[in-house]
Amino acid sequence: MARLRLFRNGKFVRSRPLGAHPFFVGRDPISYLRLEEPACSRQHFCLTEQEDGYLLEDLQSANGTFVDGVREYRRVLKGQAVIQVGEDLLLFEPDEDDTTDEVPEWALKSAASISLIKEDDGMRTAPMVPTIQRKVQAAARAQTRPHLVTVEGDSPSVFPLDTQIVTVGFGPVRVSLGPSKKGKEEVLAEIVHETGYDYRVRAKGLFGKVVVNGKPQGRARLQPGDVLTIGGVKLEFRLGLDEGDG
C-alpha cells in the first residue's frame, strides 16, 4: 500500500497509508495528515488514487506544493517522490518496503532534497528566498513543458504553461506582467491548451487584441518562436527550455 512519510528537520515524524479515498494534507484538524508548518494552508493538497498512480492536486495553497523540486498544481505520482510544503518533507512511496526512520538514499539524491537539505548542525531543510525559489522552479518546469519567456531584459522570466487555461495580465494572475493599478487581477489574455502541443492564445474583452508576431489578433494558434505582445510586454512561446533561458 502506498503511503506518505513526514520528515521535519531531517527527522522522521509520522507515516500515513494512502487508500482509495481522497487523502487530504493541511493544517486543518480533520486532514488525514495534519501539518503544523506555518507555510502550510488549512487544505494544502490532496492525493487521489487512479489506475496509473496517485493524482496530486494543489488546493490553491498560498505557498505552493513542490514535487521533486518543482512547484506542481496537478501531477500524477507513479513512483517515489519528495513533496515539500514549507520546511516539511513528505516522501511518497508506492509500497512499504522501507521501514527505516531516516531519510532514504533515493530521497537524498532527488533534485528537491539536494537543494533543500544541508548538513551542518544536522540535517534540516533550508528553503531558498521565495522570489529566487519561484524563478528556479519555473525554469525547472520549463525544461520539459511549453512555456512563455519574456523577450526583453537582462534576466528573462519563465512562465510554464502547466494548466489547461493560463491567464495573462496584471496582478495575481498565472502569468503576471506586473502589479495591477486597480488592485485586483486584470486578465488581458488566456493561453489555452487544446491537445498535445496545440496551444492557442485568445484575448479577453469584447474588443481585446493580442499582438502575435506584429499582427493584432483576437485569437491565434501558437507555433514555437511566436512572439506575443500583451500589456506592452513581449513574450515568446517555446516548447522547451533553451540554454539562454532563466
Short mmCIF file of C-alpha atoms in Angstrom, two decimals:
data_model
loop_
_atom_site.label_atom_id
_atom_site.label_comp_id
_atom_site.label_asym_id
_atom_site.label_seq_id
_atom_site.Cartn_x
_atom_site.Cartn_y
_atom_site.Cartn_z
CA MET A 1 0.00 0.00 0.00
CA ALA A 2 1.23 3.47 -0.87
CA ARG A 3 1.99 5.90 1.95
CA LEU A 4 3.30 9.31 2.93
CA ARG A 5 6.14 9.67 5.43
CA LEU A 6 6.65 13.05 7.08
CA PHE A 7 10.13 14.36 7.97
CA ARG A 8 10.77 17.61 9.79
CA ASN A 9 14.30 18.99 10.29
CA GLY A 10 15.58 15.75 8.79
CA LYS A 11 13.87 13.63 11.44
CA PHE A 12 11.00 11.21 10.98
CA VAL A 13 7.66 12.39 12.42
CA ARG A 14 4.93 10.01 11.26
CA SER A 15 3.70 7.78 8.45
CA ARG A 16 0.21 7.51 6.95
CA PRO A 17 -1.10 4.88 4.48
CA LEU A 18 -2.95 6.03 1.36
CA GLY A 19 -6.18 4.30 0.43
CA ALA A 20 -8.86 4.53 -2.22
CA HIS A 21 -10.40 7.69 -0.78
CA PRO A 22 -9.00 11.21 -1.40
CA PHE A 23 -6.20 11.89 1.10
CA PHE A 24 -6.07 15.49 2.33
CA VAL A 25 -2.95 17.17 3.75
CA GLY A 26 -3.02 20.53 5.53
CA ARG A 27 -3.28 22.39 8.82
CA ASP A 28 -6.98 21.61 9.18
CA PRO A 29 -7.51 19.24 12.16
CA ILE A 30 -9.67 16.95 10.01
CA SER A 31 -6.84 16.37 7.48
CA TYR A 32 -5.66 12.79 7.13
CA LEU A 33 -2.13 14.12 7.59
CA ARG A 34 -2.03 17.33 9.59
CA LEU A 35 0.98 19.63 9.25
CA GLU A 36 1.98 22.35 11.70
CA GLU A 37 4.29 24.05 9.19
CA PRO A 38 3.44 27.82 9.09
CA ALA A 39 3.66 27.86 5.27
CA CYS A 40 1.02 25.13 5.04
CA SER A 41 -2.56 26.08 4.17
CA ARG A 42 -5.55 24.61 6.01
CA GLN A 43 -6.26 22.47 2.95
CA HIS A 44 -2.93 22.31 1.12
CA PHE A 45 -3.04 19.36 -1.29
CA CYS A 46 -4.87 16.13 -1.95
CA LEU A 47 -3.84 12.70 -3.24
CA THR A 48 -6.38 10.55 -5.09
CA GLU A 49 -5.76 7.00 -6.28
CA GLN A 50 -6.01 6.39 -10.04
CA GLU A 51 -5.28 3.44 -12.30
CA ASP A 52 -1.88 4.84 -13.25
CA GLY A 53 -0.82 6.17 -9.83
CA TYR A 54 -1.90 8.86 -7.38
CA LEU A 55 -3.11 12.24 -8.60
CA LEU A 56 -1.66 15.11 -6.56
CA GLU A 57 -3.70 18.32 -6.69
CA ASP A 58 -2.63 21.55 -5.03
CA LEU A 59 -5.73 23.03 -3.38
CA GLN A 60 -4.90 26.63 -4.28
CA SER A 61 -2.42 26.77 -1.40
CA ALA A 62 -0.82 30.12 -0.60
CA ASN A 63 2.79 28.90 -0.75
CA GLY A 64 2.60 26.03 -3.22
CA THR A 65 3.28 22.30 -3.29
CA PHE A 66 6.70 21.24 -4.60
CA VAL A 67 7.35 17.76 -6.01
CA ASP A 68 10.99 16.82 -6.59
CA GLY A 69 11.91 20.49 -6.51
CA VAL A 70 9.21 21.67 -8.92
CA ARG A 71 6.06 23.58 -7.97
CA GLU A 72 3.11 21.50 -9.11
CA TYR A 73 -0.58 22.26 -9.41
CA ARG A 74 -1.62 18.86 -10.72
CA ARG A 75 0.58 15.80 -11.26
CA VAL A 76 0.25 12.02 -11.27
CA LEU A 77 2.75 10.31 -8.96
CA LYS A 78 3.76 6.91 -10.33
CA GLY A 79 6.94 6.30 -8.36
CA GLN A 80 8.82 7.57 -5.33
CA ALA A 81 8.66 11.34 -4.93
CA VAL A 82 9.70 14.06 -2.49
CA ILE A 83 6.92 16.53 -1.68
CA GLN A 84 7.85 19.80 0.04
CA VAL A 85 5.44 22.00 1.98
CA GLY A 86 7.37 24.86 3.54
CA GLU A 87 10.14 23.19 5.52
CA ASP A 88 8.37 19.83 5.81
CA LEU A 89 9.37 16.93 3.55
CA LEU A 90 6.80 14.27 2.73
CA LEU A 91 8.03 11.14 0.98
CA PHE A 92 5.53 9.49 -1.35
CA GLU A 93 6.26 5.77 -1.51
CA PRO A 94 4.22 3.39 -3.71
CA ASP A 95 4.97 0.48 -1.34
CA GLU A 96 6.08 -0.04 2.25
CA ASP A 97 9.39 -1.84 1.71
CA ASP A 98 11.42 0.85 3.50
CA THR A 99 10.69 0.87 7.24
CA THR A 100 13.62 3.00 8.47
CA ASP A 101 13.07 6.29 10.27
CA GLU A 102 15.78 8.08 8.29
CA VAL A 103 15.55 9.99 5.01
CA PRO A 104 16.29 7.23 2.44
CA GLU A 105 19.10 7.49 -0.07
CA TRP A 106 16.77 7.87 -3.06
CA ALA A 107 15.24 10.97 -1.47
CA LEU A 108 18.62 12.47 -0.66
CA LYS A 109 19.61 12.11 -4.31
CA SER A 110 16.46 13.76 -5.64
CA ALA A 111 16.64 17.30 -7.03
CA ALA A 112 14.40 18.54 -4.24
CA SER A 113 16.46 17.18 -1.38
CA ILE A 114 19.78 18.32 -2.80
CA SER A 115 18.54 21.90 -2.80
CA LEU A 116 16.64 21.70 0.47
CA ILE A 117 18.84 19.70 2.85
CA LYS A 118 22.22 20.75 4.11
CA GLU A 119 24.49 19.05 6.59
CA ASP A 120 25.98 21.39 9.16
CA ASP A 121 24.43 21.13 12.61
CA GLY A 122 22.46 18.10 11.44
CA MET A 123 20.12 17.56 8.50
CA ARG A 124 17.46 20.22 8.19
CA THR A 125 15.55 21.86 5.43
CA ALA A 126 16.87 25.18 4.13
CA PRO A 127 14.45 26.77 1.63
CA MET A 128 15.62 29.42 -0.80
CA VAL A 129 14.44 33.01 -0.71
CA PRO A 130 10.87 32.76 -2.14
CA THR A 131 11.48 35.06 -5.12
CA ILE A 132 14.58 33.10 -6.15
CA GLN A 133 12.85 29.79 -5.50
CA ARG A 134 9.92 30.65 -7.74
CA LYS A 135 12.27 31.51 -10.59
CA VAL A 136 14.27 28.29 -10.15
CA GLN A 137 11.09 26.19 -10.03
CA ALA A 138 9.66 27.86 -13.14
CA ALA A 139 12.87 27.24 -15.07
CA ALA A 140 12.89 23.59 -13.97
CA ARG A 141 9.30 23.02 -15.13
CA ALA A 142 10.01 24.73 -18.45
CA GLN A 143 12.71 22.19 -19.32
CA THR A 144 10.04 19.67 -20.27
CA ARG A 145 6.93 21.81 -20.77
CA PRO A 146 5.71 24.52 -23.12
CA HIS A 147 6.21 27.97 -21.64
CA LEU A 148 6.34 31.70 -22.23
CA VAL A 149 9.54 33.64 -21.64
CA THR A 150 9.99 37.41 -21.61
CA VAL A 151 11.97 38.62 -24.61
CA GLU A 152 13.43 41.85 -23.24
CA GLY A 153 15.57 42.46 -20.16
CA ASP A 154 18.80 41.01 -18.78
CA SER A 155 17.01 38.46 -16.59
CA PRO A 156 14.15 36.82 -18.51
CA SER A 157 11.13 35.50 -16.62
CA VAL A 158 9.87 32.00 -17.44
CA PHE A 159 6.17 31.09 -17.17
CA PRO A 160 5.37 27.36 -17.63
CA LEU A 161 2.02 26.60 -19.26
CA ASP A 162 1.12 23.85 -16.80
CA THR A 163 -2.68 24.14 -16.63
CA GLN A 164 -5.34 23.92 -19.33
CA ILE A 165 -6.02 27.65 -19.19
CA VAL A 166 -3.27 30.09 -18.18
CA THR A 167 -4.30 33.68 -17.52
CA VAL A 168 -2.01 36.54 -18.61
CA GLY A 169 -2.24 40.11 -17.35
CA PHE A 170 -1.54 42.22 -14.27
CA GLY A 171 -1.95 41.44 -10.60
CA PRO A 172 -2.47 37.92 -9.14
CA VAL A 173 -2.82 36.02 -12.43
CA ARG A 174 -0.79 32.96 -13.52
CA VAL A 175 1.44 34.97 -15.91
CA SER A 176 1.72 38.30 -14.12
CA LEU A 177 3.26 41.09 -16.18
CA GLY A 178 3.42 43.36 -13.15
CA PRO A 179 1.25 44.80 -10.37
CA SER A 180 -2.30 45.85 -11.11
CA LYS A 181 -3.14 49.54 -10.91
CA LYS A 182 -6.69 48.60 -9.96
CA GLY A 183 -5.58 46.50 -7.01
CA LYS A 184 -7.09 43.29 -8.41
CA GLU A 185 -6.38 40.88 -11.24
CA GLU A 186 -6.58 42.22 -14.78
CA VAL A 187 -6.76 39.37 -17.29
CA LEU A 188 -5.74 40.55 -20.76
CA ALA A 189 -5.44 37.15 -22.46
CA GLU A 190 -5.58 33.40 -21.91
CA ILE A 191 -3.31 30.65 -23.21
CA VAL A 192 -5.49 27.58 -23.83
CA HIS A 193 -4.09 24.04 -24.10
CA GLU A 194 -6.15 22.15 -26.66
CA THR A 195 -4.39 18.79 -27.18
CA GLY A 196 -0.77 17.63 -27.24
CA TYR A 197 1.35 20.64 -28.21
CA ASP A 198 -1.63 22.54 -29.60
CA TYR A 199 -1.81 25.86 -27.73
CA ARG A 200 -3.89 28.90 -28.60
CA VAL A 201 -3.96 32.46 -27.33
CA ARG A 202 -7.20 34.38 -27.02
CA ALA A 203 -7.66 37.99 -26.00
CA LYS A 204 -10.10 38.87 -23.23
CA GLY A 205 -12.72 41.55 -23.53
CA LEU A 206 -15.15 42.45 -26.31
CA PHE A 207 -12.55 44.34 -28.34
CA GLY A 208 -9.43 42.77 -26.87
CA LYS A 209 -6.44 42.05 -29.10
CA VAL A 210 -3.12 40.26 -28.67
CA VAL A 211 -0.25 41.15 -30.98
CA VAL A 212 1.19 37.93 -32.44
CA ASN A 213 4.36 38.43 -34.49
CA GLY A 214 3.40 42.07 -35.01
CA LYS A 215 -0.20 41.37 -36.06
CA PRO A 216 -3.13 42.19 -33.69
CA GLN A 217 -5.48 39.21 -33.35
CA GLY A 218 -8.41 38.17 -31.21
CA ARG A 219 -7.21 34.58 -31.09
CA ALA A 220 -4.47 32.55 -32.75
CA ARG A 221 -2.84 29.14 -32.75
CA LEU A 222 0.69 29.30 -31.38
CA GLN A 223 3.83 27.99 -33.03
CA PRO A 224 7.27 27.68 -31.35
CA GLY A 225 9.04 31.02 -31.62
CA ASP A 226 5.90 33.13 -31.87
CA VAL A 227 6.26 36.47 -30.06
CA LEU A 228 3.21 37.81 -28.24
CA THR A 229 2.86 41.38 -27.07
CA ILE A 230 0.44 41.61 -24.16
CA GLY A 231 0.12 44.70 -21.99
CA GLY A 232 3.23 46.13 -23.62
CA VAL A 233 5.33 43.08 -22.65
CA LYS A 234 6.84 40.77 -25.26
CA LEU A 235 6.64 37.03 -24.56
CA GLU A 236 7.97 34.22 -26.72
CA PHE A 237 6.19 30.86 -26.91
CA ARG A 238 8.56 27.90 -26.61
CA LEU A 239 8.13 24.14 -26.25
CA GLY A 240 11.24 23.58 -24.12
CA LEU A 241 13.95 25.42 -22.24
CA ASP A 242 16.96 26.71 -24.21
CA GLU A 243 20.31 27.34 -22.55
CA GLY A 244 19.73 31.07 -22.67
CA ASP A 245 16.52 30.98 -20.59
CA GLY A 246 16.29 31.64 -16.85
#
